[in-house]
Short mmCIF file of C-alpha atoms in Angstrom, two decimals:
data_model
loop_
_atom_site.label_atom_id
_atom_site.label_comp_id
_atom_site.label_asym_id
_atom_site.label_seq_id
_atom_site.Cartn_x
_atom_site.Cartn_y
_atom_site.Cartn_z
CA MET A 217 -10.31 7.15 -12.65
CA ARG A 218 -12.04 6.42 -9.10
CA THR A 219 -10.77 7.87 -6.49
CA ASP A 220 -10.97 4.52 -4.56
CA ASP A 221 -8.17 2.88 -7.24
CA PHE A 222 -5.54 5.78 -4.82
CA ASP A 223 -5.74 4.28 -1.40
CA TYR A 224 -4.00 2.28 1.11
CA GLN A 225 -3.93 0.66 3.81
CA LEU A 226 -1.33 2.70 6.32
CA PRO A 227 0.12 1.69 10.20
CA PRO A 228 -0.79 4.50 12.88
CA GLU A 229 2.20 3.86 13.65
CA LEU A 230 3.94 4.71 10.44
CA ILE A 231 2.13 8.18 10.44
CA ALA A 232 5.93 10.89 11.03
CA GLN A 233 4.96 12.62 14.23
CA HIS A 234 8.48 14.50 14.36
CA PRO A 235 11.21 14.61 12.18
CA PRO A 236 14.15 12.77 11.77
CA ALA A 237 17.09 13.79 14.70
CA GLU A 238 19.15 15.34 11.28
CA ARG A 239 17.37 16.37 7.75
CA ASP A 240 19.64 14.10 5.68
CA ALA A 241 19.38 11.08 8.30
CA ALA A 242 16.00 10.32 6.39
CA ARG A 243 15.66 7.38 4.58
CA MET A 244 15.24 7.31 0.07
CA LEU A 245 13.07 5.33 -1.36
CA VAL A 246 14.47 5.91 -4.89
CA LEU A 247 11.60 4.41 -8.03
CA ASP A 248 13.75 3.56 -10.93
CA ARG A 249 10.91 3.40 -13.50
CA SER A 250 12.82 1.32 -15.74
CA ASN A 251 14.41 -0.57 -13.02
CA GLY A 252 12.42 -1.28 -9.81
CA LEU A 253 13.03 -0.25 -6.21
CA VAL A 254 16.51 0.51 -3.94
CA ASP A 255 16.74 1.63 -0.55
CA ARG A 256 18.62 4.16 0.42
CA SER A 257 19.26 7.54 2.33
CA VAL A 258 18.68 11.33 1.79
CA ARG A 259 22.13 11.10 2.12
CA ASP A 260 22.72 8.95 -1.18
CA LEU A 261 20.81 11.30 -3.88
CA PRO A 262 23.93 12.92 -4.67
CA GLU A 263 25.05 9.80 -5.99
CA TYR A 264 22.27 9.34 -8.09
CA LEU A 265 22.32 12.95 -9.62
CA GLU A 266 24.99 13.87 -12.81
CA ALA A 267 26.51 17.50 -13.25
CA GLY A 268 24.33 19.24 -16.07
CA ASP A 269 21.72 18.24 -14.57
CA VAL A 270 18.81 21.50 -12.74
CA LEU A 271 17.53 20.89 -9.62
CA VAL A 272 14.44 22.74 -8.46
CA LEU A 273 13.43 24.03 -5.15
CA ASN A 274 10.68 24.98 -3.42
CA ASP A 275 11.88 28.91 -1.42
CA SER A 276 8.18 29.35 0.39
CA ARG A 277 8.23 30.34 4.02
CA VAL A 278 5.44 28.79 6.44
CA LEU A 279 4.49 31.80 7.67
CA PRO A 280 2.87 30.83 11.70
CA ALA A 281 -0.94 31.64 11.15
CA ARG A 282 -2.29 29.63 13.60
CA LEU A 283 -3.44 31.98 15.51
CA ILE A 284 -5.45 30.32 18.89
CA GLY A 285 -7.16 33.07 20.91
CA ARG A 286 -10.71 34.04 22.62
CA ARG A 287 -14.75 34.87 21.15
CA ARG A 288 -16.13 37.80 22.76
CA ASP A 289 -18.38 35.15 24.73
CA GLY A 290 -14.57 33.97 26.12
CA GLY A 291 -14.95 30.70 23.83
CA GLU A 292 -11.61 29.60 22.73
CA ALA A 293 -11.47 30.46 18.85
CA GLU A 294 -9.20 29.72 15.42
CA VAL A 295 -8.08 31.67 12.77
CA LEU A 296 -5.54 30.13 9.82
CA LEU A 297 -4.62 32.43 7.72
CA LEU A 298 -4.66 31.62 4.13
CA ARG A 299 -3.67 34.47 1.84
CA PRO A 300 -3.33 38.38 2.34
CA LEU A 301 -6.33 40.53 0.37
CA PRO A 302 -4.56 42.74 -2.35
CA GLU A 303 -5.33 45.28 0.59
CA GLY A 304 -2.27 44.87 2.19
CA HIS A 305 -1.71 43.01 4.96
CA SER A 306 -4.56 43.88 7.01
CA ARG A 307 -7.04 41.66 5.24
CA TRP A 308 -6.66 38.20 4.70
CA GLU A 309 -8.80 35.15 3.05
CA ALA A 310 -8.85 32.78 6.45
CA LEU A 311 -10.63 29.34 7.83
CA ILE A 312 -12.26 29.99 10.98
CA ARG A 313 -13.22 27.64 13.49
CA PRO A 314 -15.82 27.39 15.36
CA ALA A 315 -17.66 28.74 12.57
CA ARG A 316 -20.96 28.62 13.75
CA ARG A 317 -19.88 30.72 16.93
CA LEU A 318 -18.20 33.70 14.47
CA ASP A 319 -20.56 35.62 13.17
CA LEU A 320 -20.78 38.63 11.18
CA GLY A 321 -18.62 41.64 12.80
CA SER A 322 -17.24 39.03 15.68
CA ARG A 323 -13.80 39.90 17.33
CA VAL A 324 -11.10 37.33 18.25
CA THR A 325 -8.42 38.80 20.68
CA PHE A 326 -5.44 37.70 22.07
CA ASP A 327 -3.94 37.02 25.80
CA ASN A 328 -0.67 38.97 26.01
CA SER A 329 -1.35 41.13 21.99
CA ALA A 330 -3.37 43.84 21.34
CA LEU A 331 -4.18 42.34 17.62
CA ALA A 332 -6.99 41.93 17.31
CA VAL A 333 -9.60 39.59 14.09
CA ALA A 334 -12.73 40.65 12.66
CA ILE A 335 -15.23 38.88 10.25
CA GLU A 336 -16.33 40.71 7.47
CA ALA A 337 -18.00 38.54 5.02
CA ARG A 338 -18.39 34.47 5.34
CA GLY A 339 -18.64 31.78 3.07
CA GLY A 340 -19.28 28.41 5.26
CA GLU A 341 -15.68 27.42 7.07
CA THR A 342 -13.92 30.34 5.23
CA ALA A 343 -13.75 34.02 6.06
CA THR A 344 -12.51 36.84 5.09
CA VAL A 345 -10.80 38.62 7.95
CA ARG A 346 -9.49 41.68 8.63
CA LEU A 347 -6.20 42.20 11.28
CA ASP A 348 -6.52 45.78 13.64
CA GLY A 349 -5.16 46.73 16.72
CA VAL A 350 -1.33 47.23 16.16
CA ALA A 351 0.49 49.13 14.08
CA ASP A 352 2.28 46.30 12.08
CA PRO A 353 -0.20 42.79 11.98
CA LEU A 354 2.15 40.36 10.48
CA SER A 355 4.77 40.88 12.64
CA GLU A 356 2.60 40.44 15.19
CA VAL A 357 1.35 37.10 13.47
CA ARG A 358 4.83 35.74 13.29
CA ARG A 359 5.35 37.01 17.37
CA ILE A 360 2.35 35.16 18.44
CA GLY A 361 1.15 32.52 16.12
CA GLU A 362 1.66 28.40 15.97
CA MET A 363 2.82 26.54 12.71
CA PRO A 364 -0.03 25.41 11.35
CA THR A 365 0.96 21.49 10.58
CA PRO A 366 -0.95 18.95 9.38
CA PRO A 367 -3.55 17.41 12.07
CA TYR A 368 -1.95 14.18 12.07
CA ILE A 369 0.84 15.25 13.99
CA LYS A 370 -0.12 15.04 17.63
CA GLU A 371 3.29 16.14 19.04
CA ARG A 372 3.47 19.94 19.53
CA LEU A 373 6.50 21.16 17.77
CA VAL A 374 9.24 22.39 19.71
CA ASP A 375 12.05 23.59 17.08
CA ARG A 376 10.06 26.05 14.01
CA GLU A 377 12.89 25.79 12.07
CA ARG A 378 11.91 22.41 11.36
CA TYR A 379 9.34 23.08 10.10
CA GLN A 380 10.68 25.27 7.45
CA THR A 381 13.35 24.35 4.59
CA VAL A 382 16.85 25.76 5.05
CA TYR A 383 16.50 27.65 2.20
CA ALA A 384 13.35 28.92 3.01
CA ARG A 385 13.13 32.72 1.62
CA SER A 386 9.78 33.77 0.89
CA SER A 387 6.22 33.37 3.59
CA GLY A 388 3.38 32.46 2.70
CA SER A 389 2.56 28.99 2.81
CA VAL A 390 0.00 27.35 4.97
CA ALA A 391 2.37 24.13 5.44
CA ALA A 392 5.95 23.52 4.70
CA PRO A 393 7.41 21.87 0.87
CA THR A 394 7.99 18.22 2.97
CA ALA A 395 9.77 16.98 0.59
CA GLY A 396 13.06 19.90 1.30
CA LEU A 397 13.04 19.51 4.65
CA HIS A 398 15.45 17.10 4.28
CA PHE A 399 18.01 19.17 1.98
CA THR A 400 20.77 20.89 4.61
CA PRO A 401 23.90 22.53 3.62
CA ALA A 402 25.81 20.23 3.09
CA VAL A 403 23.95 17.90 0.94
CA LEU A 404 23.08 21.25 -0.93
CA ARG A 405 27.51 21.59 -1.37
CA ARG A 406 27.84 18.18 -2.87
CA LEU A 407 25.38 18.72 -5.12
CA GLU A 408 26.80 21.88 -6.73
CA ARG A 409 30.43 19.70 -6.53
CA ARG A 410 28.77 17.21 -8.97
CA GLY A 411 28.19 19.97 -11.56
CA VAL A 412 24.07 19.97 -10.03
CA GLU A 413 22.37 23.36 -10.73
CA VAL A 414 20.27 24.68 -8.46
CA HIS A 415 18.02 27.36 -8.24
CA GLU A 416 14.63 28.17 -6.39
CA LEU A 417 11.31 29.31 -7.41
CA THR A 418 8.54 30.01 -5.49
CA LEU A 419 4.56 28.29 -4.93
CA HIS A 420 2.90 29.22 -1.65
CA VAL A 421 1.24 26.54 -0.38
CA GLY A 422 -2.75 26.40 0.27
CA PRO A 423 -5.03 24.21 2.35
CA GLY A 424 -6.23 22.64 -0.83
CA THR A 425 -3.14 20.48 -1.51
CA PHE A 426 -3.45 18.20 0.98
CA ARG A 427 -7.34 18.27 1.44
CA SER A 428 -8.63 14.20 0.53
CA ILE A 429 -10.42 14.10 -2.99
CA GLN A 430 -14.21 13.75 -2.03
CA ALA A 431 -15.27 13.00 -5.31
CA ALA A 432 -16.16 10.13 -6.69
CA ARG A 433 -13.84 10.22 -9.77
CA ILE A 434 -10.48 12.10 -9.38
CA GLU A 435 -11.55 14.41 -12.07
CA ASP A 436 -14.10 15.62 -10.63
CA HIS A 437 -11.69 16.92 -8.35
CA ALA A 438 -10.64 20.47 -8.29
CA LEU A 439 -7.54 21.34 -6.67
CA PRO A 440 -7.46 25.22 -6.04
CA PRO A 441 -4.52 27.51 -6.95
CA GLU A 442 -1.96 28.56 -5.52
CA ARG A 443 0.26 31.47 -5.63
CA VAL A 444 3.47 31.05 -7.73
CA SER A 445 6.20 33.61 -9.01
CA ILE A 446 9.19 31.28 -11.68
CA PRO A 447 12.33 34.32 -12.00
CA THR A 448 13.41 34.81 -15.28
CA SER A 449 16.56 32.92 -14.61
CA VAL A 450 15.22 29.14 -13.38
CA ALA A 451 12.90 29.80 -16.51
CA ASP A 452 16.19 30.55 -18.41
CA ALA A 453 18.09 27.41 -16.20
CA VAL A 454 14.95 25.33 -17.10
CA ASN A 455 14.94 25.76 -20.31
CA ARG A 456 18.55 25.73 -21.38
CA ALA A 457 18.12 22.75 -19.47
CA ARG A 458 16.10 21.26 -21.71
CA ALA A 459 17.83 22.29 -25.21
CA GLU A 460 21.15 20.77 -24.20
CA ALA A 461 19.04 17.02 -23.00
CA ARG A 462 19.53 17.42 -19.48
CA ARG A 463 17.55 15.98 -17.10
CA VAL A 464 15.41 18.86 -14.84
CA ILE A 465 14.39 17.46 -11.45
CA ALA A 466 11.94 18.88 -9.39
CA VAL A 467 11.52 18.55 -5.19
CA GLY A 468 8.85 18.31 -4.83
CA THR A 469 4.97 17.95 -5.93
CA THR A 470 4.70 22.04 -5.41
CA THR A 471 7.74 22.64 -7.20
CA THR A 472 6.75 20.51 -10.16
CA ARG A 473 3.58 21.65 -10.04
CA ALA A 474 4.84 24.82 -10.77
CA LEU A 475 7.25 23.89 -13.56
CA GLU A 476 4.40 21.87 -15.45
CA SER A 477 1.70 24.87 -14.55
CA ALA A 478 3.83 27.40 -16.08
CA ALA A 479 5.03 24.97 -19.63
CA GLU A 480 4.33 26.04 -23.35
CA ALA A 481 3.15 23.31 -25.22
CA ASP A 482 6.86 22.74 -26.77
CA GLY A 483 7.59 22.50 -23.16
CA HIS A 484 9.27 26.33 -23.13
CA VAL A 485 8.70 27.05 -19.11
CA ALA A 486 8.08 31.12 -18.77
CA PRO A 487 8.91 32.73 -16.54
CA CYS A 488 5.59 33.61 -13.95
CA GLU A 489 3.91 35.92 -11.02
CA GLY A 490 0.62 34.69 -10.67
CA GLU A 491 -0.96 31.33 -9.74
CA ALA A 492 -0.49 27.27 -10.57
CA GLY A 493 -3.65 26.46 -10.76
CA LEU A 494 -3.10 22.54 -12.59
CA TYR A 495 -4.28 19.61 -11.24
CA ILE A 496 -2.18 16.94 -12.48
CA ALA A 497 -3.32 13.60 -12.70
CA PRO A 498 -2.80 10.48 -14.58
CA GLY A 499 -2.57 10.99 -18.56
CA HIS A 500 -1.05 14.78 -17.93
CA ARG A 501 1.78 14.37 -20.33
CA PHE A 502 4.95 16.23 -18.37
CA ARG A 503 6.44 19.08 -20.80
CA VAL A 504 9.61 19.53 -18.16
CA VAL A 505 10.24 17.91 -15.72
CA ASP A 506 12.41 14.29 -15.57
CA ALA A 507 12.35 12.94 -12.17
CA LEU A 508 10.54 13.98 -8.86
CA LEU A 509 12.33 14.15 -5.47
CA THR A 510 8.94 13.77 -3.36
CA ASN A 511 7.47 12.48 0.36
CA PHE A 512 5.29 9.98 0.33
CA HIS A 513 1.89 11.54 0.39
CA LEU A 514 -1.67 10.78 1.79
CA PRO A 515 -4.36 8.48 0.30
CA ARG A 516 -7.31 9.61 -1.86
CA SER A 517 -5.02 12.60 -2.11
CA SER A 518 -4.15 15.15 -4.71
CA LEU A 519 -0.38 14.42 -4.07
CA LEU A 520 -0.32 11.05 -4.91
CA VAL A 521 -2.09 11.28 -8.08
CA LEU A 522 -0.02 13.06 -8.76
CA ALA A 523 3.03 11.21 -7.89
CA ALA A 524 1.04 8.08 -9.62
CA ALA A 525 0.43 10.67 -12.92
CA PHE A 526 4.34 10.86 -12.97
CA ALA A 527 5.45 7.31 -11.84
CA GLY A 528 1.85 5.38 -13.10
CA ARG A 529 -0.36 4.48 -9.97
CA GLU A 530 0.63 0.24 -10.26
CA LEU A 531 4.18 1.64 -9.49
CA ILE A 532 2.93 3.76 -6.52
CA LEU A 533 1.34 1.61 -5.00
CA LYS A 534 4.10 -0.82 -5.22
CA SER A 535 6.63 1.07 -3.16
CA TYR A 536 4.01 2.61 -0.95
CA GLY A 537 4.00 -0.92 -0.15
CA HIS A 538 7.36 -2.15 0.52
CA ALA A 539 7.87 0.58 2.47
CA VAL A 540 5.26 0.55 4.70
CA ARG A 541 6.25 -3.39 4.91
CA ALA A 542 10.01 -1.93 5.26
CA GLY A 543 9.03 0.19 8.15
CA TYR A 544 9.32 3.61 6.66
CA ARG A 545 8.42 6.87 7.96
CA PHE A 546 4.95 8.44 5.91
CA TYR A 547 4.04 11.81 5.19
CA SER A 548 5.18 15.82 6.15
CA TYR A 549 8.50 14.30 8.92
CA GLY A 550 8.62 11.02 7.01
CA ASP A 551 11.12 9.76 4.52
CA ALA A 552 11.29 10.23 0.93
CA THR A 553 11.33 9.03 -2.28
CA LEU A 554 13.34 10.39 -5.48
CA ILE A 555 11.32 8.57 -8.76
CA LEU A 556 13.68 8.45 -11.74
#
């Protein structure tokens, strides 16, 4: 399919620059694949779920891994830590800017910190870096680092926790699993009182997830794998639900990718500690996920392609057109869609 088929026009003023005052105050567009579109609120989500449904969340926590420092010549340098290498938390794969000014052996230093970043290997804007100068580099990164919010968010993030889900635990993402930002303890309690099973897996969001597709055909796009952990208890809960014809609802495209990557041909989900490498595009047969809560995604992105694979391209683009006309807020801090 042509990548152009996954484009749409969005007025810039609909790109949410800050989260809503209350997480669950976001709007929710319900896409019923049988009955059309309904405008609701995230607070109405429990009305669409029923006893026995299995709701699966992604508990990954965003690492404040955007480090702004100085080169030896005094110029500004940015290091975005992507993932630790097997040696531990002293060596990382990272994005570096400006790449042309950071050669092998270059060092980036920081005000009010003894931490230093040494460039050990280069590959375009990606580099292998070593963190040194302090006894506990990861703790120092958490202290001085900034949240790596997407480039379309221009406003400064004041409260770091608003770019984390309320159930975030396992640190390792470079961006929030944004569908989960809408949940509050109150919404989760209402779901559990309704008899919904709530379970958590971990998929650490990588930078490739949010890059637009540059290839002319979506089939030619390469989506990098992301680290995933699906505990045995979660796999067992999903498999029981499927065996008993109960629904599995994924919160976010990241959860969907994790579950579908771990699914065998018959839909059985295996516990996993490794990488989710599946690229979901139209034509994919969903083996696990029955319903999906997600945000509105960028044009020509792998996330929009995944949503179109789940709901159908025409329905997704119709719903996005409706959302634009109705003034929904888009992207990371924006409103939600529930696809049933």
